[in-house]
């Protein structure tokens, strides 16, 4: 199957805009340029919350927003532990849990290097993601 | 604690409403005091009060909002309540909800790093509907709070982060009500009230006694506590 490679981060950032409703907030920890949440920030600055380098508090801020009826997504990068692990745990306990595909950095400290090489090493390139989705 | 909660609830919180001012007990281990206020307001019955800390009870040992919606956040892991309150305050601001968010923290909880992340963020976002009350009783689980980790001047620390900040006697109802009134009318950003309190206030053998940080009482000690609390001025 043919597919087009795109910048995954740009895609995520721009896709956030497609799903915008007044209930949606995006929180970032001084990484809007890297995560490309800056695309959302540019279009919806009032619903973009820059938490600074304080992501622990940011996650709890998200909790408060949710408890007032807002919708928040939180992401991080590692497959094991952290937020991804928590989501997986919740889904596994659900009687008819939806398919879960865990694409991300495995439980290790990553090495530095050119972005393309790092993505290849850790299975985060567009090709890897496409393959994972197509073969799931 | 009970004086602070009584003042907050009876002046600004209607637990029968969904859209209302919220109270987050970030020092969740003090939740029996919150249950007592809710009991006084008719939300909890005598019978239910006797289920405290029993299996399947709504009255868990720490606030559990999915069991008891009138407590506004599930807490117990110290340090998170101020951030949760901050999120609620942002939502209220953005939806035109005019109510306030009160977060009650312990002075021992001030050791948590997340508190100061939230302090910086709340001041940065200049949220006037966020009020933090620090219950400064000077004792934490293992002893004198400042011996465990010295908090130094909490009022000055909050002020340095950009909060309007004041210190009161947390058992003087006049001071409490006045401070809350000033906090609600302050419109330039978040407000913190450092309330000096005495752990075990009113019970002679408990006051400033760290042994009663979390222990229960029965028999003669229970009778003495009731007698002490029945004295005039308590």
Coordinates of C-alpha atoms in Angstrom, one line a residue:
Chain A
X1 CA 0.0 0.0 0.0
X2 CA 1.3 3.4 -1.0
X3 CA 1.6 6.0 1.7
X4 CA 3.0 9.5 2.0
X5 CA 5.5 10.4 4.6
X6 CA 4.7 13.4 6.7
X7 CA 6.2 15.0 9.7
X8 CA 4.5 13.2 12.5
X9 CA 4.9 16.1 14.9
X10 CA 3.5 18.6 12.4
X11 CA 0.6 16.2 11.7
X12 CA -0.2 15.9 15.4
X13 CA 0.0 19.6 15.9
X14 CA -2.2 20.5 13.0
X15 CA -4.7 17.7 13.7
X16 CA -5.3 19.1 17.1
X17 CA -6.8 22.1 15.3
X18 CA -9.2 19.9 13.4
X19 CA -10.7 18.6 16.6
X20 CA -11.0 22.0 18.3
X21 CA -14.1 22.7 20.3
X22 CA -14.4 25.3 23.1
X23 CA -14.0 22.5 25.6
X24 CA -10.6 21.5 24.3
X25 CA -7.3 22.7 25.9
X26 CA -3.8 21.9 25.0
X27 CA -1.1 22.0 27.7
X28 CA 2.5 22.2 26.9
X29 CA 5.7 22.2 29.0
X30 CA 8.0 24.7 27.1
X31 CA 8.1 22.3 24.1
X32 CA 5.5 23.7 21.7
X33 CA 8.1 24.1 19.0
X34 CA 9.2 20.5 19.4
X35 CA 5.8 19.0 19.8
X36 CA 4.3 21.3 17.2
X37 CA 1.5 22.2 19.5
X38 CA 2.5 25.6 18.4
X39 CA 0.1 25.1 15.5
X40 CA -2.7 24.9 18.0
X41 CA -1.3 27.7 20.0
X42 CA -1.3 30.0 16.9
X43 CA -5.0 29.3 16.1
X44 CA -6.3 29.0 19.7
X45 CA -4.1 31.0 22.0
X46 CA -6.8 31.2 24.7
X47 CA -7.0 27.4 24.9
X48 CA -3.3 26.8 24.9
X49 CA -1.8 26.6 28.4
X50 CA 2.0 27.0 28.6
X51 CA 2.9 25.3 31.9
X52 CA 6.5 26.1 31.7
X53 CA 9.0 23.3 32.6
X54 CA 6.6 22.0 35.2
X55 CA 4.9 19.1 33.5
X56 CA 3.9 17.4 36.8
X57 CA 1.8 20.3 37.8
X58 CA 0.6 20.5 34.2
X59 CA -0.9 17.0 34.4
X60 CA -2.8 18.0 37.6
X61 CA -4.0 21.3 36.0
X62 CA -5.4 19.0 33.3
X63 CA -7.2 17.1 36.0
X64 CA -8.8 20.3 37.3
X65 CA -9.9 21.2 33.8
X66 CA -11.5 17.8 33.2
X67 CA -13.3 18.1 36.5
X68 CA -14.9 21.3 35.2
X69 CA -16.1 19.5 32.1
X70 CA -13.2 20.2 29.7
X71 CA -11.4 17.8 27.4
X72 CA -7.7 17.3 27.6
X73 CA -5.2 15.0 26.0
X74 CA -1.8 14.5 27.6
X75 CA 1.1 12.8 25.8
X76 CA 4.5 11.7 26.5
X77 CA 7.0 9.5 24.8
X78 CA 7.8 6.3 26.5
X79 CA 5.9 3.0 26.0
X80 CA 6.5 1.7 29.5
X81 CA 5.6 3.5 32.6
X82 CA 4.3 7.1 32.7
X83 CA 1.0 8.1 31.1
X84 CA 1.1 5.6 28.3
X85 CA 1.3 2.8 30.9
X86 CA -1.6 4.2 32.8
X87 CA -3.8 4.4 29.8
X88 CA -2.9 0.8 28.8
X89 CA -3.7 -0.4 32.3
X90 CA -7.1 1.3 32.2
X91 CA -7.9 -0.2 28.8
X92 CA -6.8 -3.7 29.8
X93 CA -9.2 -3.7 32.7
X94 CA -12.1 -2.7 30.4
X95 CA -14.4 -5.6 29.6
X96 CA -14.4 -4.9 25.8
X97 CA -11.3 -2.9 25.5
X98 CA -10.4 -1.4 22.2
X99 CA -7.3 -2.4 20.3
X100 CA -4.2 -0.8 21.8
X101 CA -1.2 -0.1 19.8
X102 CA 1.8 1.1 21.7
X103 CA 4.2 3.0 19.4
X104 CA 6.9 4.9 21.2
X105 CA 10.3 4.7 22.9
X106 CA 10.9 1.5 24.7
X107 CA 11.9 1.5 28.3
X108 CA 15.4 2.9 27.9
X109 CA 17.3 6.1 27.9
X110 CA 17.6 7.2 24.3
X111 CA 20.8 8.2 22.6
X112 CA 21.5 11.5 20.9
X113 CA 22.0 11.8 17.2
X114 CA 20.6 13.2 14.0
X115 CA 16.7 13.2 14.2
X116 CA 16.3 10.8 11.4
X117 CA 18.7 8.3 12.8
X118 CA 17.2 8.6 16.3
X119 CA 13.7 7.9 14.9
X120 CA 15.0 4.9 12.9
X121 CA 16.8 3.5 16.0
X122 CA 13.7 3.8 18.2
X123 CA 11.0 3.0 15.7
X124 CA 9.4 6.4 15.6
X125 CA 9.8 7.3 11.9
X126 CA 6.7 7.7 9.7
X127 CA 7.6 4.4 8.1
X128 CA 7.7 2.6 11.4
X129 CA 4.4 4.1 12.5
X130 CA 2.7 3.3 9.2
X131 CA 4.0 -0.3 9.4
X132 CA 2.8 -0.7 12.9
X133 CA -0.6 0.6 12.1
X134 CA -0.9 -1.5 8.9
X135 CA 0.2 -4.7 10.5
X136 CA -1.8 -4.3 13.7
Chain B
X1 CA -8.9 23.3 60.0
X2 CA -12.5 23.1 61.2
X3 CA -12.6 26.8 61.7
X4 CA -11.3 27.5 58.2
X5 CA -13.6 25.0 56.5
X6 CA -16.6 26.2 58.4
X7 CA -15.9 29.8 57.3
X8 CA -15.3 28.9 53.7
X9 CA -18.4 26.6 53.3
X10 CA -20.9 28.8 55.2
X11 CA -19.9 32.0 53.3
X12 CA -19.3 30.8 49.7
X13 CA -20.0 27.1 49.1
X14 CA -23.4 25.5 48.5
X15 CA -22.8 21.7 48.3
X16 CA -26.3 21.1 46.9
X17 CA -25.4 22.9 43.7
X18 CA -23.3 21.6 40.8
X19 CA -22.1 25.0 39.6
X20 CA -20.6 26.5 42.7
X21 CA -17.4 27.4 44.4
X22 CA -15.2 24.4 44.9
X23 CA -13.1 23.3 47.9
X24 CA -10.1 21.1 47.3
X25 CA -8.7 19.6 50.4
X26 CA -5.2 19.1 49.1
X27 CA -4.1 17.9 52.6
X28 CA -6.6 15.0 52.1
X29 CA -5.8 13.3 55.4
X30 CA -7.8 16.0 57.2
X31 CA -11.0 15.0 55.4
X32 CA -12.9 14.1 58.6
X33 CA -13.1 17.9 59.2
X34 CA -14.6 18.3 55.8
X35 CA -17.1 15.5 56.5
X36 CA -18.0 17.2 59.7
X37 CA -18.8 20.5 57.9
X38 CA -20.9 18.6 55.3
X39 CA -22.7 16.9 58.2
X40 CA -23.5 20.3 59.7
X41 CA -24.8 21.5 56.4
X42 CA -27.2 18.5 56.1
X43 CA -25.3 16.7 53.3
X44 CA -24.2 13.7 55.5
X45 CA -26.4 12.0 58.0
X46 CA -25.6 10.8 61.5
X47 CA -25.7 7.2 60.4
X48 CA -23.4 7.8 57.5
X49 CA -20.9 9.7 59.7
X50 CA -20.5 6.4 61.6
X51 CA -19.2 4.7 58.4
X52 CA -16.0 6.7 58.3
X53 CA -13.1 4.7 57.0
X54 CA -15.2 1.5 56.6
X55 CA -15.0 -0.6 53.4
X56 CA -17.4 0.7 50.7
X57 CA -18.2 3.8 52.7
X58 CA -18.5 7.1 50.8
X59 CA -16.4 8.5 53.7
X60 CA -13.0 7.3 52.8
X61 CA -9.9 8.2 54.8
X62 CA -9.0 10.6 52.1
X63 CA -11.4 12.5 49.8
X64 CA -12.8 10.4 47.0
X65 CA -14.9 12.5 44.7
X66 CA -16.4 9.6 42.7
X67 CA -17.8 8.2 45.9
X68 CA -18.8 11.5 47.4
X69 CA -19.2 14.2 44.7
X70 CA -19.5 17.0 47.4
X71 CA -15.8 16.7 47.9
X72 CA -14.4 18.3 44.9
X73 CA -11.2 16.4 44.2
X74 CA -9.7 13.1 45.1
X75 CA -6.5 13.8 47.0
X76 CA -4.1 12.2 49.4
X77 CA -1.0 12.3 47.3
X78 CA 0.2 15.6 48.7
X79 CA 1.2 18.5 46.4
X80 CA -1.4 18.0 43.6
X81 CA -4.4 20.0 44.9
X82 CA -3.1 23.4 44.1
X83 CA -2.5 22.4 40.4
X84 CA -6.0 20.8 40.2
X85 CA -7.5 24.0 41.6
X86 CA -5.6 26.0 39.1
X87 CA -7.1 24.0 36.3
X88 CA -10.6 24.4 37.7
X89 CA -10.0 28.2 38.1
X90 CA -8.9 28.4 34.4
X91 CA -12.1 26.6 33.4
X92 CA -14.3 28.8 35.5
X93 CA -12.7 31.9 34.1
X94 CA -13.1 30.8 30.5
X95 CA -16.7 29.7 30.9
X96 CA -17.8 32.8 32.8
X97 CA -18.5 30.8 36.0
X98 CA -18.1 33.5 38.7
X99 CA -17.4 31.1 41.6
X100 CA -14.2 30.7 43.4
X101 CA -11.8 27.7 43.9
X102 CA -10.4 27.2 47.4
X103 CA -7.4 25.0 47.9
X104 CA -6.4 24.0 51.5
X105 CA -2.9 22.8 51.9
X106 CA -0.8 21.7 54.8
X107 CA 2.4 23.4 55.8
X108 CA 4.2 20.0 55.5
X109 CA 2.8 19.8 52.0
X110 CA 4.8 22.9 51.2
X111 CA 7.8 20.6 50.9
X112 CA 6.3 19.2 47.7
X113 CA 8.0 20.6 44.6
X114 CA 4.7 20.6 42.6
X115 CA 3.3 23.2 45.0
X116 CA 5.8 25.7 43.7
X117 CA 5.3 24.8 40.1
X118 CA 1.6 25.6 40.6
X119 CA 2.4 28.7 42.6
X120 CA 4.4 30.1 39.7
X121 CA 1.8 29.1 37.1
X122 CA -1.1 30.6 39.1
X123 CA 0.6 33.9 39.4
X124 CA 1.7 33.8 35.8
X125 CA -1.9 33.3 34.7
X126 CA -3.1 35.9 37.2
X127 CA -6.1 33.9 38.4
X128 CA -8.1 36.0 40.9
X129 CA -10.6 33.2 41.5
X130 CA -8.0 30.9 43.1
X131 CA -7.5 31.1 46.8
X132 CA -5.0 29.0 48.7
X133 CA -5.2 28.5 52.4
X134 CA -2.2 27.0 54.1
X135 CA -3.0 25.3 57.4
X136 CA 0.2 26.1 59.2
X137 CA 0.0 23.9 62.3
X138 CA 3.7 23.4 62.5
X139 CA 3.5 19.6 62.7
X140 CA 3.8 16.9 60.2
X141 CA 3.7 13.1 60.5
X142 CA 7.1 12.7 61.9
X143 CA 7.5 15.8 64.0
X144 CA 7.9 19.5 63.8
X145 CA 7.5 20.5 60.2
X146 CA 10.4 22.9 60.0
X147 CA 12.7 20.3 61.6
X148 CA 11.7 17.9 58.9
X149 CA 12.3 20.5 56.2
X150 CA 12.3 24.2 57.0
X151 CA 9.6 26.1 55.1
X152 CA 11.0 29.4 56.3
X153 CA 8.7 32.4 55.6
X154 CA 5.7 31.0 53.6
X155 CA 4.0 34.4 53.2
X156 CA 7.1 35.9 51.7
X157 CA 7.6 32.9 49.5
X158 CA 4.1 33.1 48.0
X159 CA 4.6 36.9 47.6
X160 CA 7.8 36.3 45.8
X161 CA 6.0 34.0 43.4
X162 CA 3.5 36.9 42.7
X163 CA 0.7 36.0 45.0
X164 CA -1.1 38.5 47.3
X165 CA -0.4 36.9 50.6
X166 CA -1.3 37.4 54.3
X167 CA -1.0 35.6 57.6
X168 CA -3.7 35.2 60.1
X169 CA -4.7 33.3 63.3
X170 CA -6.5 30.3 61.9
X171 CA -8.7 30.0 64.9
X172 CA -9.9 33.6 65.1
X173 CA -13.2 33.5 63.2
X174 CA -13.1 37.3 62.7
X175 CA -9.7 37.2 61.1
X176 CA -10.7 34.3 59.0
X177 CA -13.8 35.9 57.6
X178 CA -12.0 39.2 57.0
X179 CA -9.1 37.5 55.2
X180 CA -11.6 35.5 53.0
X181 CA -13.4 38.7 52.1
X182 CA -10.2 40.4 51.1
X183 CA -9.2 37.3 49.0
X184 CA -12.5 37.3 47.2
X185 CA -12.3 40.9 46.3
X186 CA -8.7 40.8 45.2
X187 CA -8.8 41.0 41.4
X188 CA -5.2 41.1 40.4
X189 CA -4.3 37.4 40.8
X190 CA -4.3 34.5 43.2
X191 CA -4.4 35.0 46.9
X192 CA -3.0 33.0 49.7
X193 CA -3.8 33.0 53.4
X194 CA -1.3 31.5 55.8
X195 CA -3.4 30.4 58.7
X196 CA -1.5 29.7 62.0
X197 CA -3.4 26.9 63.7
X198 CA -2.9 24.4 66.6
X199 CA -3.2 20.8 65.8
X200 CA -5.8 19.2 68.1
X201 CA -7.1 22.7 69.0
X202 CA -9.5 22.5 71.9
X203 CA -8.6 19.0 73.2
X204 CA -6.2 19.5 76.0
X205 CA -4.1 16.4 75.6
X206 CA -4.0 16.7 71.8
X207 CA -2.9 20.3 71.2
X208 CA 0.5 20.4 69.5
X209 CA 1.0 16.7 70.1
X210 CA 2.3 15.0 67.0
X211 CA 1.2 11.6 68.4
X212 CA -2.4 12.5 67.4
X213 CA -1.5 13.4 63.8
X214 CA -3.5 10.4 62.7
X215 CA -4.4 8.2 65.7
X216 CA -7.9 7.5 66.9
X217 CA -9.3 7.8 70.4
X218 CA -11.7 5.7 72.5
X219 CA -12.9 5.2 76.1
X220 CA -11.6 7.8 78.6
X221 CA -9.7 9.8 76.0
X222 CA -12.9 10.1 73.9
X223 CA -14.8 11.3 77.0
X224 CA -12.1 13.8 77.9
X225 CA -12.1 15.1 74.3
X226 CA -15.8 15.7 74.3
X227 CA -15.6 17.4 77.7
X228 CA -12.8 19.7 76.5
X229 CA -14.7 20.6 73.3
X230 CA -17.8 21.4 75.3
X231 CA -16.1 24.1 77.3
X232 CA -17.2 27.6 76.5
X233 CA -15.0 29.3 73.9
X234 CA -14.0 26.1 72.2

